[in-house]
Amino acid sequence: MKIGILGGGQLGRMLIQEALKYDDEFYTLDPASDAPCHNISYFTQGSFNDYETVLNFGKDKDVVTIEIEHVNADALAELENQGVKVVPNAAIIKTIQQKILQKEFYKNHDIPSPEFEVMDGSSDEINMPLPFVQKMNTGGYDGKGVQVIRTAEDMKNLWIQDSVIESLVDIDKELSVIVARNENGETKTFPVTEMVADPKLNLLDFNICPVFLDEDIEEQIDSITEKFLNAINSPGLFAIELFLDKEGKVWVNETAPRLHNSGHQSQEGNANSQFEQMYRVVKNLPLADTDAIIYSGMLNLVGAEGFSGKVVYEGMDDVLRLPETYIHLYGKTETKPGRKMGHINVLADSREELMEKLVMVKGMVRVIAE
């Protein structure tokens, strides 16, 4: 098959790396000439937001998929009209890439998500009581386009643009569950992972699997995933980010219609990785076993404060000496503060051992510049 991927970043790179054991051709489209996929695929430099560029890129492919949701969904819909398979389909991409439509999707399908109102950008009139979260309708990712408004003084920072105003959840844990569905309607769900965020960067710091939750909480998550998979009417792999509040209620924060940072530990920690699963979804193959085989965790390698330029990974030799520790670099030559440059997966026999190893490894390595 000729498989086209909109986006040439690290998610596409790891998908291609996993799928190279099979017999397919991979084509990627990205605006950056040095995108992580540029040297491991048939690469086209161009905008995945431009209608004509996406149309021309996809028209001779057997299937087109995405590794970033900020793409031209109208062009994908036209490719579908022309007989090109698009995974996930253009309609669900369009729904998820707009926070307003995404929230309305949850409401319409009885999927629990924090209470919200829509701000249309024409005024700053808000009915939601403080504190609340403002999420820009489009373009946000990795903590960008999201802010918490806690006080009347914070109201001066309100963005006067199309956005979702959402009640603030009293969070106990941030969880994630990755689900997959193929064209035949077969579904598989990865074990729930716990996400621990870096409070300064608002980026995922650690990801931990498995998570042991009360039966009631597991039942809530099972209900959410079942409703979601029934509602999407599309093949695809989706990461559902969840909040567990301090009263034991589970809420959907948001969904990514693609591979996700919260599934990276599956590369060594599960019977199959999210990348193997995504390949099978795209090809409409039988879905892979997703069982956790051991305690696993992931930590992001992000550019250190104060360093921009040609990347240097300080302390990597020491990490390479550790057992059951796996480095994944993204092929990015230039670092800057907060930029994701890679990740490290760690395996352990218990959660306590896993946390100790993750903290130790985080202290051993720094992403700096020459």
Coordinates of C-alpha atoms in Angstrom, one line a residue:
M1 CA 0.0 0.0 0.0
K2 CA 0.9 3.6 -0.5
I3 CA 0.3 5.1 2.9
G4 CA 0.3 8.9 3.3
I5 CA 0.7 10.7 6.6
L6 CA -0.2 14.3 7.2
G7 CA 2.6 15.5 9.5
G8 CA 6.2 14.4 9.6
G9 CA 6.9 14.6 13.3
Q10 CA 8.0 12.1 15.9
L11 CA 4.6 10.2 16.0
G12 CA 4.8 9.6 12.2
R13 CA 8.5 8.6 12.6
M14 CA 7.8 6.0 15.2
L15 CA 4.8 4.7 13.3
I16 CA 7.0 4.2 10.2
Q17 CA 9.8 2.7 12.3
E18 CA 7.4 0.1 13.6
A19 CA 5.8 -0.6 10.2
L20 CA 9.0 -1.1 8.3
K21 CA 8.9 -4.8 9.2
Y22 CA 5.9 -5.0 6.9
D23 CA 5.8 -4.3 3.1
D24 CA 4.3 -0.8 2.4
E25 CA 5.5 2.6 1.1
F26 CA 5.2 5.6 3.4
Y27 CA 4.8 9.2 2.3
T28 CA 4.8 12.2 4.6
L29 CA 3.8 15.8 4.3
D30 CA 5.3 18.5 6.6
P31 CA 6.2 22.2 6.3
A32 CA 9.7 21.6 7.9
S33 CA 12.4 20.5 5.6
D34 CA 14.1 18.6 8.4
A35 CA 11.0 17.1 10.0
P36 CA 11.7 13.8 11.8
C37 CA 10.2 11.8 8.9
H38 CA 12.1 13.5 6.1
N39 CA 14.8 10.8 5.8
I40 CA 12.7 7.7 6.5
S41 CA 9.9 8.2 4.1
Y42 CA 9.0 9.6 0.7
F43 CA 8.9 13.2 1.9
T44 CA 7.0 16.2 0.6
Q45 CA 7.7 19.6 2.1
G46 CA 4.4 21.6 2.3
S47 CA 1.6 22.7 4.5
F48 CA -0.9 20.1 5.8
N49 CA -3.3 23.1 6.4
D50 CA -3.4 24.0 2.7
Y51 CA -6.4 22.6 0.8
E52 CA -4.7 22.1 -2.6
T53 CA -1.4 20.8 -1.1
V54 CA -3.3 18.1 0.9
L55 CA -5.4 17.2 -2.1
N56 CA -2.4 16.8 -4.3
F57 CA -0.5 14.9 -1.7
G58 CA -3.3 12.4 -1.0
K59 CA -4.9 11.8 -4.4
D60 CA -2.6 8.9 -5.5
K61 CA -2.4 7.2 -2.1
D62 CA -4.3 4.1 -1.0
V63 CA -4.9 5.5 2.4
V64 CA -4.2 8.8 4.2
T65 CA -3.8 9.2 7.9
I66 CA -2.6 11.9 10.3
E67 CA -0.1 12.3 13.1
I68 CA -1.3 15.8 14.0
E69 CA -5.0 17.0 14.0
H70 CA -4.4 20.5 12.8
V71 CA -4.8 19.6 9.1
N72 CA -7.2 20.6 6.4
A73 CA -10.2 18.4 7.0
D74 CA -12.1 19.8 4.0
A75 CA -9.3 18.4 1.7
L76 CA -9.5 15.1 3.5
A77 CA -13.3 15.0 2.9
E78 CA -12.7 15.7 -0.8
L79 CA -10.2 12.8 -0.9
E80 CA -12.8 10.5 0.5
N81 CA -15.2 11.7 -2.2
Q82 CA -12.5 10.7 -4.8
G83 CA -12.2 7.2 -3.3
V84 CA -9.1 7.6 -1.1
K85 CA -9.5 6.0 2.3
V86 CA -8.9 8.4 5.1
V87 CA -8.2 7.2 8.7
P88 CA -9.7 8.5 10.9
N89 CA -12.4 9.9 8.6
A90 CA -12.6 13.6 7.8
A91 CA -15.8 14.1 9.8
I92 CA -14.3 13.0 13.2
I93 CA -11.1 14.9 12.6
K94 CA -13.1 18.0 11.9
T95 CA -15.1 17.4 15.1
I96 CA -12.1 16.8 17.3
Q97 CA -9.9 19.6 15.9
Q98 CA -12.4 22.2 17.1
K99 CA -12.8 22.3 20.8
I100 CA -16.4 23.6 20.6
L101 CA -17.5 20.8 18.3
Q102 CA -15.6 18.3 20.4
K103 CA -17.4 19.4 23.6
E104 CA -20.8 19.3 21.9
F105 CA -20.0 15.8 20.6
Y106 CA -19.5 14.6 24.2
K107 CA -22.7 16.3 25.3
N108 CA -24.7 14.8 22.5
H109 CA -23.5 11.3 23.2
D110 CA -23.8 11.4 27.0
I111 CA -20.0 11.2 27.5
P112 CA -19.2 12.9 30.8
S113 CA -17.1 16.1 30.3
P114 CA -16.8 19.2 32.5
E115 CA -19.6 21.7 32.2
F116 CA -18.9 24.3 29.5
E117 CA -20.2 27.4 27.6
V118 CA -19.1 28.7 24.2
M119 CA -17.4 32.1 23.8
D120 CA -17.8 33.3 20.3
G121 CA -15.0 36.0 20.3
S122 CA -17.3 38.9 19.9
S123 CA -17.4 39.8 23.7
D124 CA -15.9 38.9 27.0
E125 CA -19.2 38.1 28.7
I126 CA -18.9 34.9 30.7
N127 CA -21.6 33.2 32.8
M128 CA -19.3 30.4 34.1
P129 CA -18.4 31.1 37.7
L130 CA -14.7 31.4 38.7
P131 CA -12.4 29.5 38.5
F132 CA -12.7 28.2 35.0
V133 CA -10.5 27.0 32.1
Q134 CA -10.4 28.7 28.7
K135 CA -9.5 26.6 25.7
M136 CA -9.0 28.1 22.3
N137 CA -11.3 26.6 19.7
T138 CA -8.5 25.6 17.3
G139 CA -4.8 25.4 17.3
G140 CA -4.0 24.4 20.9
Y141 CA -1.6 21.6 21.7
D142 CA 0.9 20.6 24.5
G143 CA -0.6 23.1 26.9
K144 CA -0.7 25.9 24.4
G145 CA -4.1 27.6 23.8
V146 CA -5.2 26.7 27.3
Q147 CA -5.3 28.9 30.4
V148 CA -6.9 28.8 33.9
I149 CA -8.8 31.9 35.0
R150 CA -8.9 31.8 38.8
T151 CA -9.6 35.3 40.0
A152 CA -11.3 38.5 38.8
E153 CA -7.8 39.9 38.3
D154 CA -7.0 37.1 35.9
M155 CA -10.0 38.1 33.7
K156 CA -7.7 40.7 32.1
N157 CA -5.9 37.8 30.5
L158 CA -9.0 36.4 28.9
W159 CA -8.6 35.7 25.1
I160 CA -11.4 37.4 23.2
Q161 CA -11.7 34.8 20.5
D162 CA -13.7 31.6 19.8
S163 CA -13.1 29.3 22.7
V164 CA -14.6 26.9 25.2
I165 CA -15.1 28.1 28.8
E166 CA -15.0 25.0 31.0
S167 CA -15.6 24.5 34.7
L168 CA -12.4 23.7 36.6
V169 CA -12.2 20.1 37.9
D170 CA -10.7 19.4 41.3
I171 CA -8.2 16.8 39.9
D172 CA -6.9 13.8 41.8
K173 CA -5.3 12.1 38.8
E174 CA -4.9 12.7 35.1
L175 CA -5.4 9.5 33.2
S176 CA -5.3 8.4 29.6
V177 CA -6.8 5.5 27.7
I178 CA -5.9 4.7 24.0
V179 CA -8.6 3.0 22.0
A180 CA -8.6 1.6 18.5
R181 CA -11.2 0.5 16.0
N182 CA -10.7 -0.9 12.5
E183 CA -13.1 -0.8 9.5
N184 CA -14.5 -4.2 10.4
G185 CA -15.7 -2.7 13.8
E186 CA -13.2 -4.6 15.9
T187 CA -12.1 -2.6 18.9
K188 CA -9.3 -2.8 21.4
T189 CA -8.4 -0.7 24.4
F190 CA -4.9 -0.3 26.0
P191 CA -4.6 -0.4 29.8
V192 CA -5.2 2.9 31.4
T193 CA -2.1 5.0 32.1
E194 CA -1.5 7.8 34.6
M195 CA -0.1 11.0 33.4
V196 CA 2.1 13.2 35.6
A197 CA 2.6 16.7 34.2
D198 CA 5.4 19.1 34.6
P199 CA 3.7 22.1 36.3
K200 CA 6.0 24.6 34.7
L201 CA 5.9 23.5 31.1
N202 CA 2.4 22.0 31.2
L203 CA 3.9 19.0 29.3
L204 CA 3.6 15.4 30.1
D205 CA 6.5 14.5 32.5
F206 CA 6.0 10.8 33.4
N207 CA 3.5 8.3 32.1
I208 CA 2.9 5.2 34.2
C209 CA 1.2 1.9 33.4
P210 CA -0.7 0.0 34.7
V211 CA -2.8 2.0 37.0
F212 CA -4.8 0.2 39.7
L213 CA -8.2 1.9 40.2
D214 CA -11.3 1.2 42.2
E215 CA -13.8 -1.0 40.4
D216 CA -16.3 1.9 40.2
I217 CA -13.7 4.1 38.5
E218 CA -12.7 1.3 36.0
E219 CA -16.4 0.9 35.2
Q220 CA -16.8 4.6 34.5
I221 CA -13.8 4.5 32.1
D222 CA -15.2 1.4 30.4
S223 CA -18.5 3.2 29.9
I224 CA -16.7 6.2 28.4
T225 CA -14.7 4.2 26.0
E226 CA -17.7 2.1 24.9
K227 CA -19.8 5.2 24.3
F228 CA -16.9 6.9 22.4
L229 CA -16.2 3.9 20.2
N230 CA -19.9 3.6 19.4
A231 CA -20.3 7.3 18.6
I232 CA -17.3 8.0 16.3
N233 CA -18.4 5.9 13.3
S234 CA -14.9 5.8 12.1
P235 CA -11.8 3.6 12.1
G236 CA -8.9 5.1 14.0
L237 CA -6.7 5.2 17.0
F238 CA -7.7 7.7 19.7
A239 CA -6.2 8.9 22.9
I240 CA -8.9 9.9 25.4
E241 CA -7.5 12.1 28.2
L242 CA -9.3 11.8 31.4
F243 CA -9.6 13.6 34.8
L244 CA -10.3 11.7 37.9
D245 CA -11.7 14.2 40.5
K246 CA -11.3 14.0 44.2
E247 CA -14.8 12.6 44.6
G248 CA -14.1 9.6 42.3
K249 CA -15.9 10.9 39.2
V250 CA -14.2 10.5 35.8
W251 CA -14.4 13.2 33.2
V252 CA -13.2 13.4 29.6
N253 CA -10.7 16.3 29.2
E254 CA -10.2 16.0 25.5
T255 CA -9.5 13.4 22.8
A256 CA -6.7 13.2 20.2
P257 CA -7.6 11.4 17.0
R258 CA -4.1 10.0 16.6
L259 CA -1.1 8.5 18.2
H260 CA -0.3 10.1 21.5
N261 CA 2.5 10.9 24.0
S262 CA 0.6 9.1 26.7
G263 CA 1.0 5.8 24.8
H264 CA 4.8 5.8 24.3
Q265 CA 5.5 3.4 27.2
S266 CA 3.6 0.7 25.2
Q267 CA 6.7 0.3 23.0
E268 CA 8.4 -1.9 25.6
G269 CA 5.7 -2.3 28.3
N270 CA 2.8 -3.9 26.4
A271 CA 2.4 -6.9 24.2
N272 CA 2.2 -4.5 21.2
S273 CA 2.7 -0.8 21.0
Q274 CA 0.3 1.9 20.0
F275 CA 2.3 2.3 16.8
E276 CA 1.7 -1.4 15.9
Q277 CA -1.9 -0.9 16.6
M278 CA -2.2 2.2 14.4
Y279 CA -0.6 0.4 11.5
R280 CA -3.1 -2.4 11.8
V281 CA -6.0 0.1 12.0
V282 CA -4.7 1.9 8.8
K283 CA -4.5 -1.4 7.0
N284 CA -7.7 -2.8 8.4
L285 CA -5.9 -5.8 9.9
P286 CA -6.9 -7.8 13.0
L287 CA -6.1 -5.6 16.0
A288 CA -3.1 -6.4 18.2
D289 CA -3.0 -7.7 21.8
T290 CA -2.7 -4.6 24.1
D291 CA -2.0 -6.3 27.5
A292 CA 0.5 -4.7 29.8
I293 CA 3.3 -7.3 30.4
I294 CA 5.2 -5.4 33.1
Y295 CA 5.2 -2.1 34.9
S296 CA 6.3 0.5 32.4
G297 CA 6.8 4.2 32.4
M298 CA 8.0 7.0 30.1
L299 CA 9.7 10.3 30.6
N300 CA 9.9 13.1 28.0
L301 CA 13.3 14.5 26.9
V302 CA 12.6 18.2 26.5
G303 CA 14.9 21.1 25.8
A304 CA 16.4 22.6 29.0
E305 CA 15.8 26.2 29.9
G306 CA 18.5 28.5 28.5
F307 CA 19.6 26.3 25.7
S308 CA 18.9 26.8 22.0
G309 CA 20.8 25.4 19.0
K310 CA 22.4 22.1 17.9
V311 CA 21.2 19.5 20.4
V312 CA 23.5 17.7 22.9
Y313 CA 22.2 14.9 25.1
E314 CA 24.1 15.2 28.4
G315 CA 24.3 12.0 30.5
M316 CA 23.0 9.7 27.8
D317 CA 25.9 7.2 28.2
D318 CA 25.0 6.7 31.8
V319 CA 21.4 6.0 30.9
L320 CA 22.5 3.5 28.2
R321 CA 24.2 1.4 30.9
L322 CA 21.0 0.9 32.8
P323 CA 19.0 -2.4 32.4
E324 CA 15.4 -2.2 31.1
T325 CA 15.8 1.4 30.0
Y326 CA 15.1 2.3 26.4
I327 CA 15.9 5.6 24.6
H328 CA 13.9 6.9 21.7
L329 CA 15.2 10.0 20.0
Y330 CA 13.1 11.9 17.4
G331 CA 15.7 13.0 14.9
K332 CA 15.5 16.7 15.7
T333 CA 18.8 18.4 15.3
E334 CA 17.9 21.8 16.9
T335 CA 16.7 22.1 20.6
K336 CA 15.0 25.0 22.3
P337 CA 13.5 25.3 25.8
G338 CA 10.5 22.9 26.3
R339 CA 10.8 21.3 22.9
K340 CA 10.1 17.5 22.8
M341 CA 13.3 15.9 21.6
G342 CA 12.8 12.3 22.6
H343 CA 11.6 10.0 25.4
I344 CA 12.9 7.2 27.6
N345 CA 10.9 4.2 28.5
V346 CA 11.6 2.3 31.8
L347 CA 10.4 -1.2 32.9
A348 CA 10.2 -2.4 36.5
D349 CA 8.6 -5.1 38.7
S350 CA 6.5 -2.7 40.8
R351 CA 5.1 0.8 40.7
E352 CA 7.5 1.9 43.5
E353 CA 10.5 0.6 41.6
L354 CA 9.2 2.2 38.5
M355 CA 8.9 5.6 40.1
E356 CA 12.3 5.4 41.6
K357 CA 13.9 4.6 38.3
L358 CA 12.0 7.3 36.4
V359 CA 13.1 10.0 38.9
M360 CA 16.6 8.7 38.8
V361 CA 16.8 8.7 35.0
K362 CA 15.3 12.2 34.8
G363 CA 18.1 13.4 37.1
M364 CA 20.8 11.8 34.9
V365 CA 20.0 13.4 31.5
R366 CA 19.7 16.9 30.2
V367 CA 18.9 18.2 26.7
I368 CA 21.2 21.1 26.1
A369 CA 22.9 22.8 23.1
E370 CA 26.4 23.1 21.8

